[in-house]
Coordinates of C-alpha atoms in Angstrom, one line a residue:
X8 CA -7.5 24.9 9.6
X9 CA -5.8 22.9 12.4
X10 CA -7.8 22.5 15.5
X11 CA -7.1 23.6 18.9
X12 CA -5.1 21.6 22.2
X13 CA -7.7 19.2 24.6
X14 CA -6.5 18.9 28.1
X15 CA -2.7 18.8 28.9
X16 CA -0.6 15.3 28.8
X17 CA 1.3 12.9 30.6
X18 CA 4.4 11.6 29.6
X19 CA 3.8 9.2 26.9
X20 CA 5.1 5.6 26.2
X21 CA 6.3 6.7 22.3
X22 CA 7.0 3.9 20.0
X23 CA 9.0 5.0 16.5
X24 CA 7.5 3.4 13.7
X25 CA 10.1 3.0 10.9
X26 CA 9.4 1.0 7.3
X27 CA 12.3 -0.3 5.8
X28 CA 13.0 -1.7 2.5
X29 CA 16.5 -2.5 1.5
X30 CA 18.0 -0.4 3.9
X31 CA 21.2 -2.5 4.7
X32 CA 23.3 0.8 4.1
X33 CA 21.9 3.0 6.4
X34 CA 20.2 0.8 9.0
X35 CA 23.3 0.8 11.7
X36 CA 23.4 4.6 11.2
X37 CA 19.4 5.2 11.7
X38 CA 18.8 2.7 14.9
X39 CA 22.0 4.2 15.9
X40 CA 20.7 7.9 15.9
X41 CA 17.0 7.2 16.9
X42 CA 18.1 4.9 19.8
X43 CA 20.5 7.6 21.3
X44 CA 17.5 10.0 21.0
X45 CA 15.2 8.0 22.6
X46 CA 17.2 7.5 25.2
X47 CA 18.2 10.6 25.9
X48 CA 14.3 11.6 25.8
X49 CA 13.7 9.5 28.8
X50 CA 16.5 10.4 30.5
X51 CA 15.2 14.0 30.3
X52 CA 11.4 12.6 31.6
X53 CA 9.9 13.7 28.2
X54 CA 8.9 9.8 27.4
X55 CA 8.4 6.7 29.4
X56 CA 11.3 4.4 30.0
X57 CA 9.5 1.5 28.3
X58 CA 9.2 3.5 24.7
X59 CA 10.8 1.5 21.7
X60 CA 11.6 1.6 18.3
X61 CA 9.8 -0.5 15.7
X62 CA 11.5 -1.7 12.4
X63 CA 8.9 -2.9 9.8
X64 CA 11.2 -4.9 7.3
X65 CA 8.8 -4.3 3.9
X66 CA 9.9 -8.1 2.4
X67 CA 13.8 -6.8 1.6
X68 CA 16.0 -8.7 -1.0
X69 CA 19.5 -7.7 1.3
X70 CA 20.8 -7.8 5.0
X71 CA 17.7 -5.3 6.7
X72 CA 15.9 -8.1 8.5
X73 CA 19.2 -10.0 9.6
X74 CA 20.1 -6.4 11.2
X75 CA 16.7 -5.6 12.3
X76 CA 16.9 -9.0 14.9
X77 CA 20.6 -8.2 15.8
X78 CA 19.6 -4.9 16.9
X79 CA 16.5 -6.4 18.9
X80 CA 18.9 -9.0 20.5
X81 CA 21.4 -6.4 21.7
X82 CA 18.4 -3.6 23.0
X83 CA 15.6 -4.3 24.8
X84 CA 13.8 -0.9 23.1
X85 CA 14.2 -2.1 19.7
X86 CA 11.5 -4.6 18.1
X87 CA 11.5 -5.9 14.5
X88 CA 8.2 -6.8 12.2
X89 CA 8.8 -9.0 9.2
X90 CA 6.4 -9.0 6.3
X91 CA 6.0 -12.0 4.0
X92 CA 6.2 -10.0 1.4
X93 CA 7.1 -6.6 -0.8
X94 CA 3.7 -4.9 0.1
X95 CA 4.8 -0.9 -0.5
X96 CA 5.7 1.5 1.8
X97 CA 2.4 2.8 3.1
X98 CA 0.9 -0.7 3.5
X99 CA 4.1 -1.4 5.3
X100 CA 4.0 1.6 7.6
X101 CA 0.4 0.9 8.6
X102 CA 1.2 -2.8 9.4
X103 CA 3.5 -1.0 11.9
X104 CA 1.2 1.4 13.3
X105 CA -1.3 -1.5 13.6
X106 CA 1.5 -3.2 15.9
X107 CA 2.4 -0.2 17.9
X108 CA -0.9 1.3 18.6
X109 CA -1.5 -2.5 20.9
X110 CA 1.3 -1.1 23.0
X111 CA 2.0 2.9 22.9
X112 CA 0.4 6.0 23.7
X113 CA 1.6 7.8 21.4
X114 CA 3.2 6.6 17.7
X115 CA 5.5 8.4 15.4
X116 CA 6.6 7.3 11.9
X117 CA 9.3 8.4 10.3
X118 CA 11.4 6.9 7.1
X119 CA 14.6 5.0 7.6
X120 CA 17.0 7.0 5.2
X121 CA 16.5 10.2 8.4
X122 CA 16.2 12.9 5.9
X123 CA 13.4 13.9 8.4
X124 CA 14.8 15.7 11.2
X125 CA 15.0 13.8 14.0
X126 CA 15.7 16.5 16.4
X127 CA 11.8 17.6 15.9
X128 CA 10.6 14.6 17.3
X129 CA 11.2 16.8 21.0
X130 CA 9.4 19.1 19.9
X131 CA 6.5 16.8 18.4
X132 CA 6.4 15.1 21.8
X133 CA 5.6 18.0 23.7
X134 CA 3.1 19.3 21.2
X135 CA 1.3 15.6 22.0
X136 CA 2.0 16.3 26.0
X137 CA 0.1 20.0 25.1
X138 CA -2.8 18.2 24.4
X139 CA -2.8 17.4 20.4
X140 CA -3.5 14.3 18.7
X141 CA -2.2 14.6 15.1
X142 CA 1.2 16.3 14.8
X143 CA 2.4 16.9 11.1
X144 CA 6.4 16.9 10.3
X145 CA 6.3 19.8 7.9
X146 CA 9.5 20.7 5.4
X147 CA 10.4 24.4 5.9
X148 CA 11.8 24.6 2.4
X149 CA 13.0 22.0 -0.8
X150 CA 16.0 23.2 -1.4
X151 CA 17.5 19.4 -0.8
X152 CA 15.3 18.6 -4.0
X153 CA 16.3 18.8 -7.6
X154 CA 14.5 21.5 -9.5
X155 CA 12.2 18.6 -11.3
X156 CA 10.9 17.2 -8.1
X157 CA 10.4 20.9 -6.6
X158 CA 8.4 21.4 -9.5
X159 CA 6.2 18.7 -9.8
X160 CA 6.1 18.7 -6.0
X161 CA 5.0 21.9 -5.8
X162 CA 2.3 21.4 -9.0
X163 CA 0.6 18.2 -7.3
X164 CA 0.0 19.8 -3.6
X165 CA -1.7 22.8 -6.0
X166 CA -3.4 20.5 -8.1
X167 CA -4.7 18.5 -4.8
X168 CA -6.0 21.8 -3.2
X169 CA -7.7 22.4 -6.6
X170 CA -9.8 19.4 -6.2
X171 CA -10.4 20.3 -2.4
X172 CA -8.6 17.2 -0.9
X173 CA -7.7 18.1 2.1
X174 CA -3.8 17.5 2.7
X175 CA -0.8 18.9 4.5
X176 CA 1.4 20.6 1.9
X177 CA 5.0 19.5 2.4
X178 CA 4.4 16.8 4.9
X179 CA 4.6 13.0 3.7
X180 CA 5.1 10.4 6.4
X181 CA 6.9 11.9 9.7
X182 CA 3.7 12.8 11.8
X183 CA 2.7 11.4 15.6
X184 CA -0.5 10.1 16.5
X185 CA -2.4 9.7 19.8
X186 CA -3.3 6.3 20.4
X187 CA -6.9 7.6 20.0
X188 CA -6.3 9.5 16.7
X189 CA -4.6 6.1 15.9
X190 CA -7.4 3.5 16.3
X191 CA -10.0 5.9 14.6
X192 CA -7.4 6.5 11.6
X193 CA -7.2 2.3 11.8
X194 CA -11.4 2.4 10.7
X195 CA -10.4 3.2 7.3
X196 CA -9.8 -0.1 5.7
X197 CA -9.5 0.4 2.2
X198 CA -6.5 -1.3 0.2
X199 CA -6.1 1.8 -1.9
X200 CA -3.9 3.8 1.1
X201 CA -2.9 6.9 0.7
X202 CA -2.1 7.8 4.3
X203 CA -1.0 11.2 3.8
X204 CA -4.8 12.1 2.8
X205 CA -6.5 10.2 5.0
X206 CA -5.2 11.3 8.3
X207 CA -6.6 15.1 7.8
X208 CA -10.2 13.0 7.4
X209 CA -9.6 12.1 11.3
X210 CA -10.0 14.9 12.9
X211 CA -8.7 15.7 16.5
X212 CA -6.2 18.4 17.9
X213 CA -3.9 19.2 15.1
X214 CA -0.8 21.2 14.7
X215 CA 2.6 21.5 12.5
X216 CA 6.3 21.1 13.3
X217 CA 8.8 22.6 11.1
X218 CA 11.7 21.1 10.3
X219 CA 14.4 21.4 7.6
X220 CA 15.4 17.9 5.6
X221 CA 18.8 17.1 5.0
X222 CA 20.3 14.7 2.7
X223 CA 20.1 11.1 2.6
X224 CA 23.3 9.5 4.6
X225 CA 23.6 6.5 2.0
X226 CA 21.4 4.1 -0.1
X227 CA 19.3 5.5 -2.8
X228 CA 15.6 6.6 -2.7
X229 CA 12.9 3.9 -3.1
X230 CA 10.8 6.8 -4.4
X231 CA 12.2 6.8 -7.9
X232 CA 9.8 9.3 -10.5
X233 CA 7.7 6.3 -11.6
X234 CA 6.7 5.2 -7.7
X235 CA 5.9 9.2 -7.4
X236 CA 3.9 9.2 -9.9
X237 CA 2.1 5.8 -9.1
X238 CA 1.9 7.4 -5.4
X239 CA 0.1 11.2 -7.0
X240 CA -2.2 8.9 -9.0
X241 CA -3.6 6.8 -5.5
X242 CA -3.6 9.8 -4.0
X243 CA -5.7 11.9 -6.0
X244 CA -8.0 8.6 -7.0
X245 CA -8.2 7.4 -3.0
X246 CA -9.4 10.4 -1.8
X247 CA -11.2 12.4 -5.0
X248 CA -13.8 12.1 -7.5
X249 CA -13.0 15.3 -9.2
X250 CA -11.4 13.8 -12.1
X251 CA -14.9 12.0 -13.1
X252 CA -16.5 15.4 -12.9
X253 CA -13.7 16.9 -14.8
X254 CA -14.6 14.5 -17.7
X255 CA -18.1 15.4 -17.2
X256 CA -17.5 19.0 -17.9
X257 CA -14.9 18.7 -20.6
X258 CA -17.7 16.0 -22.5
X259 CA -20.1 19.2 -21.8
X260 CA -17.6 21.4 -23.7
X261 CA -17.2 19.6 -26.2
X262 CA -20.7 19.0 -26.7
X263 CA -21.4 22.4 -27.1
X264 CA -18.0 23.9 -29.5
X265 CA -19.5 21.0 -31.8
X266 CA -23.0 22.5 -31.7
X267 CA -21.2 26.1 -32.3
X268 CA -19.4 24.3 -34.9
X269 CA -22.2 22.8 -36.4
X270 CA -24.4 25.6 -36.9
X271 CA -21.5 27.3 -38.6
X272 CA -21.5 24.9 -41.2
X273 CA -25.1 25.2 -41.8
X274 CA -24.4 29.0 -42.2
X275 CA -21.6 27.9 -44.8
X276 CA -23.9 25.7 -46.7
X277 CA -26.7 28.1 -46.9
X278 CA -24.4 30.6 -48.2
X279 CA -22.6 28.5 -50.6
X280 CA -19.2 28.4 -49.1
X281 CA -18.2 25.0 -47.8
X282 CA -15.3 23.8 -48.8
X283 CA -13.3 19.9 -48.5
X284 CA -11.8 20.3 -44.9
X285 CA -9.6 16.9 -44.8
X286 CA -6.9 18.4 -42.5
X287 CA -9.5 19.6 -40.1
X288 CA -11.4 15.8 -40.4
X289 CA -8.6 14.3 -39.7
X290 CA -7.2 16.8 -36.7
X291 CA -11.1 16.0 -35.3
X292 CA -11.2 12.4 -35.4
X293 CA -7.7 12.1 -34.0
X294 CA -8.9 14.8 -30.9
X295 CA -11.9 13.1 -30.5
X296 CA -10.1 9.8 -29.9
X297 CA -7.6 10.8 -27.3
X298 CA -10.0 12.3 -25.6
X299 CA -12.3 9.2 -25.4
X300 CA -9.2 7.2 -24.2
X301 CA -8.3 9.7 -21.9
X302 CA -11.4 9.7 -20.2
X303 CA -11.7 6.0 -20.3
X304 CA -8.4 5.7 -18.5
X305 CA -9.6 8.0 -15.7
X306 CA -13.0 5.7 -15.5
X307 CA -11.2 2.3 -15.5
X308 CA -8.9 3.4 -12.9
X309 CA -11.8 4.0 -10.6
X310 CA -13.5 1.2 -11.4
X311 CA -10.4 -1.0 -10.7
X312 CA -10.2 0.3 -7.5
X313 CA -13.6 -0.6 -6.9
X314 CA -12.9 -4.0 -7.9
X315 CA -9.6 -4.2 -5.7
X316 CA -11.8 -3.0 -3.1
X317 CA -14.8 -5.4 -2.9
X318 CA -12.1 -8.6 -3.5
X319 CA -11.3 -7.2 0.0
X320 CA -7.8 -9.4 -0.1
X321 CA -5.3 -8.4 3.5
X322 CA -2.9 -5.7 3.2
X323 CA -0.4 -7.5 4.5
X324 CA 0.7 -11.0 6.0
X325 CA 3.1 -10.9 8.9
X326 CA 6.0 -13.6 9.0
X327 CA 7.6 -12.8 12.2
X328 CA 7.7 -10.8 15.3
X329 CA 10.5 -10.0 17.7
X330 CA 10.5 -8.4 21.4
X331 CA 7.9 -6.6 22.5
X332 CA 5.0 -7.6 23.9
X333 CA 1.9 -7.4 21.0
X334 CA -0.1 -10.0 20.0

């Protein structure tokens, strides 16, 4: 359940958090669109005039940084962060937030391709001027998606609410924070981020903004299947233990059809009629196995996080810094 308003707003100073990975196609067309937006936000009084959009250039192989500081040279509102590296997008985006939260009252993130609405962001401002700290960008529908990714979409936010995470269904990355909800979400310093589960786990006024997604202007998604997949897998191990108990059980039942099945051979033999049962020796051993590797999968990908986690290595390094004034 999403919790109720505190006490009425001022006008915030909003910074825009965008990550960007090799988004020299559809860079011009995003700053473009979000600066206009911005500016007409202040011109209507909804923002303060020294809000700004942050780029975060995720260690990109083509043009992105090179536009990033041409865009900060020609407006004051616009400042770049360059990573030294390729660190993945929700590493990135927190590197961001960690830079905007020094200087803004309020902090939205939102991806660079602007499939997510941008006229919402109004609408999310308000809700943050109403008195809430944590405002999710929620997709009305998924008809922009291929039937597969609808699918399998649809089958993980079930399967998360199956193992009680608590999670947003339909909402990735376009959310604002206060700067309160902000510094309390930046306590959580594990490497293994998966943002989208974590931010429920802060608390604080709460509400949803629908929106409908469109299509993506021009680049391709850097969310190809095997990056969604790598991204369900943190997601359920970063926030959920209920695949360890899963194995617990299913060793349990196990345990217990090979009891039934072993006292049914003792029936067998004290009647007299056991038969050679190769096929079903075979079909046993080979069950057995996959399950003992499944379930050995499951445990070493825990306990590699756990060793990821006590290493504890930086997220991120940052190269370079342009306008603004953070640290």
């Amino acid at each position: 359940m999403l919790a109720l308003p505190a006490t009425p707003r001022n006008k915030p100073r909003l910074a825009i958090v965008v990550p960007c990975y090799n988004e020299d196609e559809v860079f011009a067309y995003c700053q473009r669109e979000l600066s206009h937006l911005l500016d007409t936000m202040v011109q209507e009084q909804a923002v303060q005039p020294d809000s700004f959009l942050l780029f975060v250039d995720d260690g990109s192989r083509d043009a992105t940084w090179a536009q990033i500081k041409n865009a900060c040279a020609k407006n004051q509102h616009v400042q770049g962060l360059k990573l030294s590296r390729n660190v993945g997008h929700q590493s990135a985006l927190l590197a961001g937030l960690e830079t905007a939260v020094r200087q803004a009252d309020a902090i939205l993130s939102i991806d660079a391709d602007l499939q997510d609405d941008i006229q919402a962001i109004p609408r999310m401002v308000e809700a943050y001027r109403a008195g809430y700290d944590v405002v999710y960008g929620v997709r009305e529908s998924r008809q922009t998606d291929s039937w597969f990714k609808r699918a399998t979409a649809e089958s993980f936010y079930r399967l998360m609410t199956a193992m009680k995470v608590r999670q947003i269904p339909n909402h990735a990355d376009f959310r604002l924070l206060s700067h309160r909800a902000l510094t309390a979400l930046l306590h959580y310093t594990e490497r293994n981020t998966y943002l989208r589960g974590l931010v429920p786990l802060v608390g604080f006024p709460s509400t949803e903004i629908s929106y409908t997604r469109g299509l993506r202007t021009a680049g391709v998604s850097k969310y190809p299947f095997r990056k969604m997949v790598a991204l369900a897998v943190e997601g359920i191990t970063s926030t959920t233990t209920a695949p360890l108990r899963l194995i617990a059980v299913l060793g349990l039942c196990i345990c217990l059809l090979s009891l039934a099945a072993g006292l049914a051979v003792l029936v067998q033999k004290f009647n007299g009629a056991t038969t050679a049962g190769w096929p079903s020796l075979i079909l046993s051993v080979f069950f057995m196995g996959g399950v003992q590797m499944l379930s050995l999968g499951v445990i070493g990908e825990y306990i590699g996080k756990i060793y990821l986690e006590t290493k504890h290595r930086p997220r991120f390094h940052v190269e370079s810094f342009i306008g603004g004034t953070a640290d």
